Amino acid sequence: MTLWFGLPHAASLVALSAVMAIFGGYVGLGLAGQARTATGFYRRGLLAGAAWSLGLGIWTMHFAGMLAAQLPDGTLFSVLLTLLSFLLCVLVVGVAAYFVGNDTSNRLWIALASVIMGTGIVSMHYLGMHAITGNYMLHHDVRYILESAVIAVASSYGALRIFDSRIRHQTLALSAFIFGLAVSGMHYTAMMGTAIMPLPQPVSSFGPSVSSDALTIVVALLAFVVSGGFLLYLIPESGRYAGEARVSVPPAESSHRPELQRGTRGPSESEGATKLMAAKEICAVQATTHYTLVYDGRQEYFSPWSITEAENRLDKDLFMRVHRSHLIAIDKVKALRKSGDGAVVEVGEPIARVIPVTRTHPAELKSRLGLHVKIRAHNTSEQPA
């Protein structure tokens, strides 16, 4: 018996595989970050998109890496196991994306998401490896299996911690880069511990199989999909309205809200010009993955201010930071209701924007609104206390 270690790889495909992982991570983590401030079906759609983007990036990276390796002639790939590796990857990283999509800085949750994501990456790799058949058998060194698992989990934790610290373009790019290193580093570390033992007869494949040429076409198409998704994600989002059931703030209480200082102005950008918006027109300020947006009750405008700068410059008696990504004008609140451990508010008119309130802020917000009633739950049959 002869064992072949350290198969040579095509450098161009190795680079392509790493780029695919980074692109998939950028889109997937970005969508998971947006899910933090979304509600309802829109949030579910963002989480589903995050799972598919992360899974597709990991899977494309893996099989681009497999095509980069110079495997023996006659190598085939089991269609069933290849598809199962993709579905397993999407399922596991989807669970991790759910944890990342929650508004939490708890390191235990981030650690759990990292373990889940790292496990998904490793499981997908070795299931995909078992999809390979030919006149040989594969042997995996246990030491490299453990090393690859540690790389996957540790790098995933680093990527998620950086991403969790602040949802900005720079941190998302760095997080996606580390995520790409986690996936590709795990893959090529595992390949270093994979040995090929030639056999006189080909091993029977698990179900229908395709050649490496057919797989090359599939990987090329998916590489275009990942790249296209990455480029589309870079396009700024337009304003949207998440309509939900309305719970009005009692008029008697809302009449005691303070007046905004008319002299305060905030910069906004529209049609290539920087405009100054009166504070009385500002309903909310939101920090997205790439930009800071100012909402005036009808549409959104880009702002050169960060949300922290907006919080420092605007009158704290008139504006309140209710979420890590949201600042609202107190006198623009139209409705307030309980949502899980926190709450949500409707801000602005004629088009109200639904904004989440983290669990540490509802009591302060109720006090500043002059409310003395219990926040209603989503069920409209519930009566105030």
mmCIF file of N, CA and C in Angstrom, residues 240-242 283 295-299 346-354:
data_model
loop_
_atom_site.group_PDB
_atom_site.id
_atom_site.type_symbol
_atom_site.label_atom_id
_atom_site.label_comp_id
_atom_site.label_asym_id
_atom_site.label_seq_id
_atom_site.Cartn_x
_atom_site.Cartn_y
_atom_site.Cartn_z
ATOM 1 N N ARG A 240 -37.986 51.606 3.564
ATOM 2 C CA ARG A 240 -39.051 50.619 3.581
ATOM 3 C C ARG A 240 -39.893 50.874 4.820
ATOM 4 N N TYR A 241 -41.091 50.363 4.770
ATOM 5 C CA TYR A 241 -42.009 50.509 5.906
ATOM 6 C C TYR A 241 -42.486 49.142 6.321
ATOM 7 N N ALA A 242 -42.258 48.823 7.581
ATOM 8 C CA ALA A 242 -42.722 47.550 8.118
ATOM 9 C C ALA A 242 -44.028 47.794 8.849
ATOM 10 N N CYS A 283 -37.314 62.227 12.686
ATOM 11 C CA CYS A 283 -38.094 61.255 13.469
ATOM 12 C C CYS A 283 -37.205 60.186 14.081
ATOM 13 N N TYR A 295 -34.514 59.553 9.127
ATOM 14 C CA TYR A 295 -35.881 59.354 8.652
ATOM 15 C C TYR A 295 -36.746 60.534 9.090
ATOM 16 N N ASP A 296 -37.530 61.079 8.141
ATOM 17 C CA ASP A 296 -38.343 62.258 8.447
ATOM 18 C C ASP A 296 -39.843 61.991 8.428
ATOM 19 N N GLY A 297 -40.241 60.721 8.428
ATOM 20 C CA GLY A 297 -41.654 60.377 8.392
ATOM 21 C C GLY A 297 -42.151 60.030 7.009
ATOM 22 N N ARG A 298 -41.340 60.333 5.983
ATOM 23 C CA ARG A 298 -41.712 60.003 4.611
ATOM 24 C C ARG A 298 -40.638 59.190 3.900
ATOM 25 N N GLN A 299 -39.384 59.554 4.088
ATOM 26 C CA GLN A 299 -38.311 58.845 3.428
ATOM 27 C C GLN A 299 -37.025 58.960 4.227
ATOM 28 N N GLU A 346 -43.676 52.893 17.181
ATOM 29 C CA GLU A 346 -43.941 53.451 15.861
ATOM 30 C C GLU A 346 -43.609 54.931 15.926
ATOM 31 N N VAL A 347 -42.758 55.365 14.993
ATOM 32 C CA VAL A 347 -42.244 56.731 15.017
ATOM 33 C C VAL A 347 -42.493 57.385 13.670
ATOM 34 N N GLY A 348 -43.006 58.619 13.690
ATOM 35 C CA GLY A 348 -43.147 59.411 12.483
ATOM 36 C C GLY A 348 -44.515 59.315 11.849
ATOM 37 N N GLU A 349 -44.813 60.294 11.014
ATOM 38 C CA GLU A 349 -46.012 60.301 10.214
ATOM 39 C C GLU A 349 -45.757 61.143 8.958
ATOM 40 N N PRO A 350 -46.441 60.848 7.857
ATOM 41 C CA PRO A 350 -47.625 59.971 7.726
ATOM 42 C C PRO A 350 -47.288 58.479 7.643
ATOM 43 N N ILE A 351 -46.012 58.140 7.431
ATOM 44 C CA ILE A 351 -45.614 56.732 7.361
ATOM 45 C C ILE A 351 -44.811 56.403 8.605
ATOM 46 N N ALA A 352 -45.427 55.674 9.516
ATOM 47 C CA ALA A 352 -44.756 55.346 10.774
ATOM 48 C C ALA A 352 -43.714 54.263 10.538
ATOM 49 N N ARG A 353 -42.589 54.388 11.209
ATOM 50 C CA ARG A 353 -41.520 53.403 11.138
ATOM 51 C C ARG A 353 -41.505 52.593 12.426
ATOM 52 N N VAL A 354 -41.502 51.259 12.307
ATOM 53 C CA VAL A 354 -41.453 50.373 13.470
ATOM 54 C C VAL A 354 -39.997 50.187 13.884
#
